[in-house]
PDB file of C-alpha atoms in Angstrom:
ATOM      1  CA  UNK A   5      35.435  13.732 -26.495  1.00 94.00           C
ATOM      2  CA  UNK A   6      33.170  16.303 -27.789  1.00 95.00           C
ATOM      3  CA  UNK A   7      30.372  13.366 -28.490  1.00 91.00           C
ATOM      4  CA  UNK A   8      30.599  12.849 -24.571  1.00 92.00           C
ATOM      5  CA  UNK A   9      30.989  16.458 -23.760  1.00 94.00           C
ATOM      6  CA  UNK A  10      27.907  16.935 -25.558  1.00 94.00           C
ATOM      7  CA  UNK A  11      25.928  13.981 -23.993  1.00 92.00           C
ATOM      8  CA  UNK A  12      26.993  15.300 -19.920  1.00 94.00           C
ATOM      9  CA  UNK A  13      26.989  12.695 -17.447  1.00 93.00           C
ATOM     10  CA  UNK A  14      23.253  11.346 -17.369  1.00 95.00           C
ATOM     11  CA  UNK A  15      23.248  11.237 -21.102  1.00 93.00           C
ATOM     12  CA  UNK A  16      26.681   8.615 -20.718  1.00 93.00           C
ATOM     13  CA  UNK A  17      24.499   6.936 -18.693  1.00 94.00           C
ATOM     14  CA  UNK A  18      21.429   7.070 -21.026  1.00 94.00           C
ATOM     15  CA  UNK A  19      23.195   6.022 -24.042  1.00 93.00           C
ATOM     16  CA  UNK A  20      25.159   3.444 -22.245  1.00 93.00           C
ATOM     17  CA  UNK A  21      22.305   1.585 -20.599  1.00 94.00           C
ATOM     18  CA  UNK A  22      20.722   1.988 -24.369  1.00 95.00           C
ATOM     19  CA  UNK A  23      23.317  -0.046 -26.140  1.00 94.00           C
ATOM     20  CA  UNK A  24      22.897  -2.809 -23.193  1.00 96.00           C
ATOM     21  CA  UNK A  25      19.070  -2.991 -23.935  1.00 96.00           C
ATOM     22  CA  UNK A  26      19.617  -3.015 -27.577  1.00 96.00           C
ATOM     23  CA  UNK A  27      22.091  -6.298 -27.482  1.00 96.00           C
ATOM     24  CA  UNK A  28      20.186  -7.723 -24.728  1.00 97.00           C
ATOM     25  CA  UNK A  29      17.014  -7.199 -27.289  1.00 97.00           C
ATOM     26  CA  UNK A  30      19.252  -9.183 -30.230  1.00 97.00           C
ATOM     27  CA  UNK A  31      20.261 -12.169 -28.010  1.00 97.00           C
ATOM     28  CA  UNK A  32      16.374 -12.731 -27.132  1.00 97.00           C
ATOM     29  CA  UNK A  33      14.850 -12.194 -30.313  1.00 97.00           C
ATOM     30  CA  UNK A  34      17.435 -14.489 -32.048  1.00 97.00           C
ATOM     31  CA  UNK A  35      18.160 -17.057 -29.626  1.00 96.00           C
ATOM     32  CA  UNK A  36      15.988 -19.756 -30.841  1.00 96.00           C
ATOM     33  CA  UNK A  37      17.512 -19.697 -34.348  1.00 95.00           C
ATOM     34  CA  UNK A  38      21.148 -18.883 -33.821  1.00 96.00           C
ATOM     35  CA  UNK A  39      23.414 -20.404 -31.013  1.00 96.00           C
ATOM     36  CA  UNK A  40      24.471 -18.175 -28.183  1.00 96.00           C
ATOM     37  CA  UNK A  41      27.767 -18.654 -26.718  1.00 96.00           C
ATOM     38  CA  UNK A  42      26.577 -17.918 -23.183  1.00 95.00           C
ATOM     39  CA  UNK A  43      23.991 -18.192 -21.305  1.00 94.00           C
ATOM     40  CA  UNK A  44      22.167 -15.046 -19.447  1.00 93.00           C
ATOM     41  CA  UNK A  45      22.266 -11.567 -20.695  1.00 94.00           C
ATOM     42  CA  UNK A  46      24.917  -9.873 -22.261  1.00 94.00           C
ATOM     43  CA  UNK A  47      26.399  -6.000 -21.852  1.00 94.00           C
ATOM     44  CA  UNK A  48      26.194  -3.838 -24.776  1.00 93.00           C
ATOM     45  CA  UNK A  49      27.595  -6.370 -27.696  1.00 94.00           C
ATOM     46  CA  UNK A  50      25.921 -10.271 -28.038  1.00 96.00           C
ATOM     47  CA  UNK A  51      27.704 -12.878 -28.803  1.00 97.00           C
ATOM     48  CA  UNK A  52      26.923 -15.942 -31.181  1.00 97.00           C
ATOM     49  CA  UNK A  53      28.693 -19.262 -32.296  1.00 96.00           C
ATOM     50  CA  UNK A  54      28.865 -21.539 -35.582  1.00 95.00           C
ATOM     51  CA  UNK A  55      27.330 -24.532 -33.736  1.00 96.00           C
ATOM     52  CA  UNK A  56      23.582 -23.695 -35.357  1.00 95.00           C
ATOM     53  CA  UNK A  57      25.614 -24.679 -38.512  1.00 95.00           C
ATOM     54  CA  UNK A  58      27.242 -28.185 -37.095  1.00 93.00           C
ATOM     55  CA  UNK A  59      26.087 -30.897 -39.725  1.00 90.00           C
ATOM     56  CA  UNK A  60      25.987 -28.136 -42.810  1.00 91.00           C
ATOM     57  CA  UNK A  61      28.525 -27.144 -45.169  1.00 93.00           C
ATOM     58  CA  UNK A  62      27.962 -23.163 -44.125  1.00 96.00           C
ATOM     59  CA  UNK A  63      30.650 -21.175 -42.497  1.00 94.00           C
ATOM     60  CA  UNK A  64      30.700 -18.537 -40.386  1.00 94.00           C
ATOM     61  CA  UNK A  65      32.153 -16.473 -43.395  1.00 93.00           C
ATOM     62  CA  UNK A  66      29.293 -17.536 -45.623  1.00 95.00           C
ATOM     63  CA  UNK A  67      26.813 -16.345 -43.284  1.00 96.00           C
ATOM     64  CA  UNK A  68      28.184 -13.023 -43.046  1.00 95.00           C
ATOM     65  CA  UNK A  69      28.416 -13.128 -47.002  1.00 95.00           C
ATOM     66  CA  UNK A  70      25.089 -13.339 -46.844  1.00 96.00           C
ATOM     67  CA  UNK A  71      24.176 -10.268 -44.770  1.00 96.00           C
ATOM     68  CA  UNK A  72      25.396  -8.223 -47.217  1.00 95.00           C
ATOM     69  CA  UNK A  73      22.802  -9.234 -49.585  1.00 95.00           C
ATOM     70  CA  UNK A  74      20.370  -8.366 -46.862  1.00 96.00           C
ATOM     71  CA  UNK A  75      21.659  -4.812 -46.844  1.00 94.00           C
ATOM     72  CA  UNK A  76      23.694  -5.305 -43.598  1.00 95.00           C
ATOM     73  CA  UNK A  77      27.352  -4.788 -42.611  1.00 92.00           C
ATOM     74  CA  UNK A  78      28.429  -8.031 -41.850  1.00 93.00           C
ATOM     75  CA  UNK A  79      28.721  -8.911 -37.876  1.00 92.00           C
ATOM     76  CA  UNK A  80      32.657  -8.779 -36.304  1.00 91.00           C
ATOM     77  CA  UNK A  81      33.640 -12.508 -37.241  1.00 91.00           C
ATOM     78  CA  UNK A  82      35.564 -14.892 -35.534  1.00 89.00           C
ATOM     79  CA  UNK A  83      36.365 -12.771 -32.169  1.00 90.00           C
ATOM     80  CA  UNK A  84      36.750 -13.331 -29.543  1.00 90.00           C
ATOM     81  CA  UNK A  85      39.271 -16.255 -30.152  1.00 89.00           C
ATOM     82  CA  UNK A  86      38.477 -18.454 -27.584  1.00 92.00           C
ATOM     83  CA  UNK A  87      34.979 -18.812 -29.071  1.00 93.00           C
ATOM     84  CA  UNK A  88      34.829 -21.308 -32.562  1.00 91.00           C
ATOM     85  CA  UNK A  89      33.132 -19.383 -35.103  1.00 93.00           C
ATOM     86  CA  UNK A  90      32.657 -16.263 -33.146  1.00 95.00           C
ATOM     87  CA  UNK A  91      29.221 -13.875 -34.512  1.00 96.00           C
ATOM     88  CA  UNK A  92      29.936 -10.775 -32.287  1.00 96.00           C
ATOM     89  CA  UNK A  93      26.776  -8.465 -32.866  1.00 96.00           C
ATOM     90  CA  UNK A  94      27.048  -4.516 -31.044  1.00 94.00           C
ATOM     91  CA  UNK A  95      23.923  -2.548 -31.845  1.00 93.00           C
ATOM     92  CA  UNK A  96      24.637   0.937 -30.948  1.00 88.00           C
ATOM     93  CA  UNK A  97      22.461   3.086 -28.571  1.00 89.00           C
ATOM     94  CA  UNK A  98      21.386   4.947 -31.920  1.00 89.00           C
ATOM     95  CA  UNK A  99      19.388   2.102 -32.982  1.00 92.00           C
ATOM     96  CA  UNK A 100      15.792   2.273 -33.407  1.00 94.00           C
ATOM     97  CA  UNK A 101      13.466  -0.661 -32.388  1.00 95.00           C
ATOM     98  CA  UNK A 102      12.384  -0.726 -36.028  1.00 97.00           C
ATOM     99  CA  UNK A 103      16.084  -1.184 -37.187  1.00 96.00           C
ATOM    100  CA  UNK A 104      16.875  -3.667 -35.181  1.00 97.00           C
ATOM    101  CA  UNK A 105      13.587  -5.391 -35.859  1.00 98.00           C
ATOM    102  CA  UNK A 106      14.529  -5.170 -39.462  1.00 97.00           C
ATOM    103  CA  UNK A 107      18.085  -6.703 -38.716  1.00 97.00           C
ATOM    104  CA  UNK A 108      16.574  -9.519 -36.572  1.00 97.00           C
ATOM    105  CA  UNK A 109      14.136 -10.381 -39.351  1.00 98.00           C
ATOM    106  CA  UNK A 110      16.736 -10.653 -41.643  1.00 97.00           C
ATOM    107  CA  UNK A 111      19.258 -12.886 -39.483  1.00 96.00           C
ATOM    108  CA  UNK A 112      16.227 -15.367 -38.095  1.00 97.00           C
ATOM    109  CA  UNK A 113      15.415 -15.394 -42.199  1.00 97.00           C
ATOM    110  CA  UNK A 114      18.978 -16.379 -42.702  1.00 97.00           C
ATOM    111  CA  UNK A 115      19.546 -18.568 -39.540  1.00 95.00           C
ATOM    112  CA  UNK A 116      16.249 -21.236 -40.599  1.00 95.00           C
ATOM    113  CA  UNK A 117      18.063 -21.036 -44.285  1.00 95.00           C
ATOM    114  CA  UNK A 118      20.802 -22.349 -43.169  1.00 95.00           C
ATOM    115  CA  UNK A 119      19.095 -24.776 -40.564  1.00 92.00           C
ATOM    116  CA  UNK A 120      17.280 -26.098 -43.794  1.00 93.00           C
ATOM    117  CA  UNK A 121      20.763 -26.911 -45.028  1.00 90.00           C
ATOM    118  CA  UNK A 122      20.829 -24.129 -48.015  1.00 93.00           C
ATOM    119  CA  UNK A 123      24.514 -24.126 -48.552  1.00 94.00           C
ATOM    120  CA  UNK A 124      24.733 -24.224 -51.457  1.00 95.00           C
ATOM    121  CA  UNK A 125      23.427 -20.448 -51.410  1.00 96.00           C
ATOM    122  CA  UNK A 126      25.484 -19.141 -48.715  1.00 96.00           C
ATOM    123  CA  UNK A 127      28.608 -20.773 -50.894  1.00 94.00           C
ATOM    124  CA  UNK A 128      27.433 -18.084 -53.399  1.00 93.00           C
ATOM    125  CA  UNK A 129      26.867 -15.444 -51.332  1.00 95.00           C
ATOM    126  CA  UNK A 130      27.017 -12.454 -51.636  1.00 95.00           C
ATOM    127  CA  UNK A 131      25.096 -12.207 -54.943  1.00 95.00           C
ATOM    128  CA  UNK A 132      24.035  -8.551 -54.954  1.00 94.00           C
ATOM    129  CA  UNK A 133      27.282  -6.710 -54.663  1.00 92.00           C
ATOM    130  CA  UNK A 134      29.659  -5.920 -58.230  1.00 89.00           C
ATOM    131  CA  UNK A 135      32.687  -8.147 -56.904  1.00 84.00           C
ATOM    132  CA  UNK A 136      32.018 -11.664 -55.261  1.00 84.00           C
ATOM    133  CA  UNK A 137      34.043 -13.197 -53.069  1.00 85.00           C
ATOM    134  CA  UNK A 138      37.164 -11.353 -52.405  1.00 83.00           C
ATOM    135  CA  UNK A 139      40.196 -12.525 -51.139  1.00 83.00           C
ATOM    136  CA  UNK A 140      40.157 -11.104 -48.193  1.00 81.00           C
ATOM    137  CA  UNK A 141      43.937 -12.192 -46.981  1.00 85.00           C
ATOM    138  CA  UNK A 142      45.625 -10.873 -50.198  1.00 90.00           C
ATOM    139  CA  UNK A 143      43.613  -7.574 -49.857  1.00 87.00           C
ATOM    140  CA  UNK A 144      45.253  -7.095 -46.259  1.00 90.00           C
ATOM    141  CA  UNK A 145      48.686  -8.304 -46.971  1.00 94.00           C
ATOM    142  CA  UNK A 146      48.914  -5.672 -50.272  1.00 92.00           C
ATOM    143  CA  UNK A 147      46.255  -3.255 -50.062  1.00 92.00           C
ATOM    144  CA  UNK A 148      44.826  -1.182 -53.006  1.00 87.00           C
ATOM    145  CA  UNK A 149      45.362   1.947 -51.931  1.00 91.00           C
ATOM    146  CA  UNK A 150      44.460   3.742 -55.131  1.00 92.00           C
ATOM    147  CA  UNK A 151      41.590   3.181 -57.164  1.00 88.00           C
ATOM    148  CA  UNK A 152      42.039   3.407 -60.836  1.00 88.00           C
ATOM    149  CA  UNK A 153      38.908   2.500 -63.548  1.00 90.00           C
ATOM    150  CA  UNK A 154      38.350  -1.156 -64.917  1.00 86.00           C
ATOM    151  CA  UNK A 155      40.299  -0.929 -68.002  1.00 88.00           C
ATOM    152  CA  UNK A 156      37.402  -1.063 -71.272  1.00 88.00           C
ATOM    153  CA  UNK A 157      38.283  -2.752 -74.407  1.00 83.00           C
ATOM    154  CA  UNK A 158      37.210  -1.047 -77.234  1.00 78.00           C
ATOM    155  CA  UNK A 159      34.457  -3.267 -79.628  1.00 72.00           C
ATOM    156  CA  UNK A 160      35.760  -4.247 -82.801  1.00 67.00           C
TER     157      UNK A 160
END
């Protein structure tokens, strides 16, 4: 409330029409390399598919494994339902053109990777972060809610 408070009514409308131009800006720029799941524009979140990885051994999980080694939050995954391997990109209206050139780089250098057939990368992926791959079912179904230091055994 207070963000829109703050904005009035033409900012809304600023910021709005912003986040539409910023997806809009994704979907073009990364067409050609990853596989929309519509054709036309899109409103303020785009919206791509696993079929760029039909024939490979990459998953839509992998791929987003990989985005963290690229220094991005991976992309909402595997929503909407009704679409099969569901990428669901939503650049905010605070994005500058350079950060979202820097995230489209990254994806378009991660989209021909896997178009060369690299999966045996993305199977690793991510490399860059302390844990690997976490189970990501058991970490819903019983949370860590506390964290407590790795336990150090003393050298002999």
């Amino acid at each position: 409330l207070a963000y829109m408070m703050s904005m009035g009514g033409d900012g809304l409308a600023q910021v709005s029409a912003d986040a539409v131009l910023n997806a809009n800006y994704l979907l073009a720029r990364l067409s050609d390399v990853l596989s929309p799941s519509y054709d036309g524009p899109c409103m303020h979140e785009t919206l791509f598919d696993d079929r760029f990885l039909a024939g490979s051994e990459i998953t839509t999980l992998d791929f987003a494994k990989a985005m963290i080694d690229e220094g991005f939050h991976p992309m909402t995954m595997y929503f909407p339902l009704v679409v099969s391997g569901a990428m669901l990109m939503e650049p905010t209206e605070s994005e500058s053109k350079t950060s979202l050139d820097q995230f489209i780089a990254s994806m378009r250098h991660l989209g021909e990777r896997a178009l060369a057939g690299d999966s045996e990368f993305f199977a690793g992926a991510p490399y860059l972060t302390p844990y690997r791959r976490l189970d990501e079912t058991q970490a819903a179904r019983k949370p860590v809610l506390r964290w407590q230091p790795p336990v150090v055994e003393a050298a002999e």
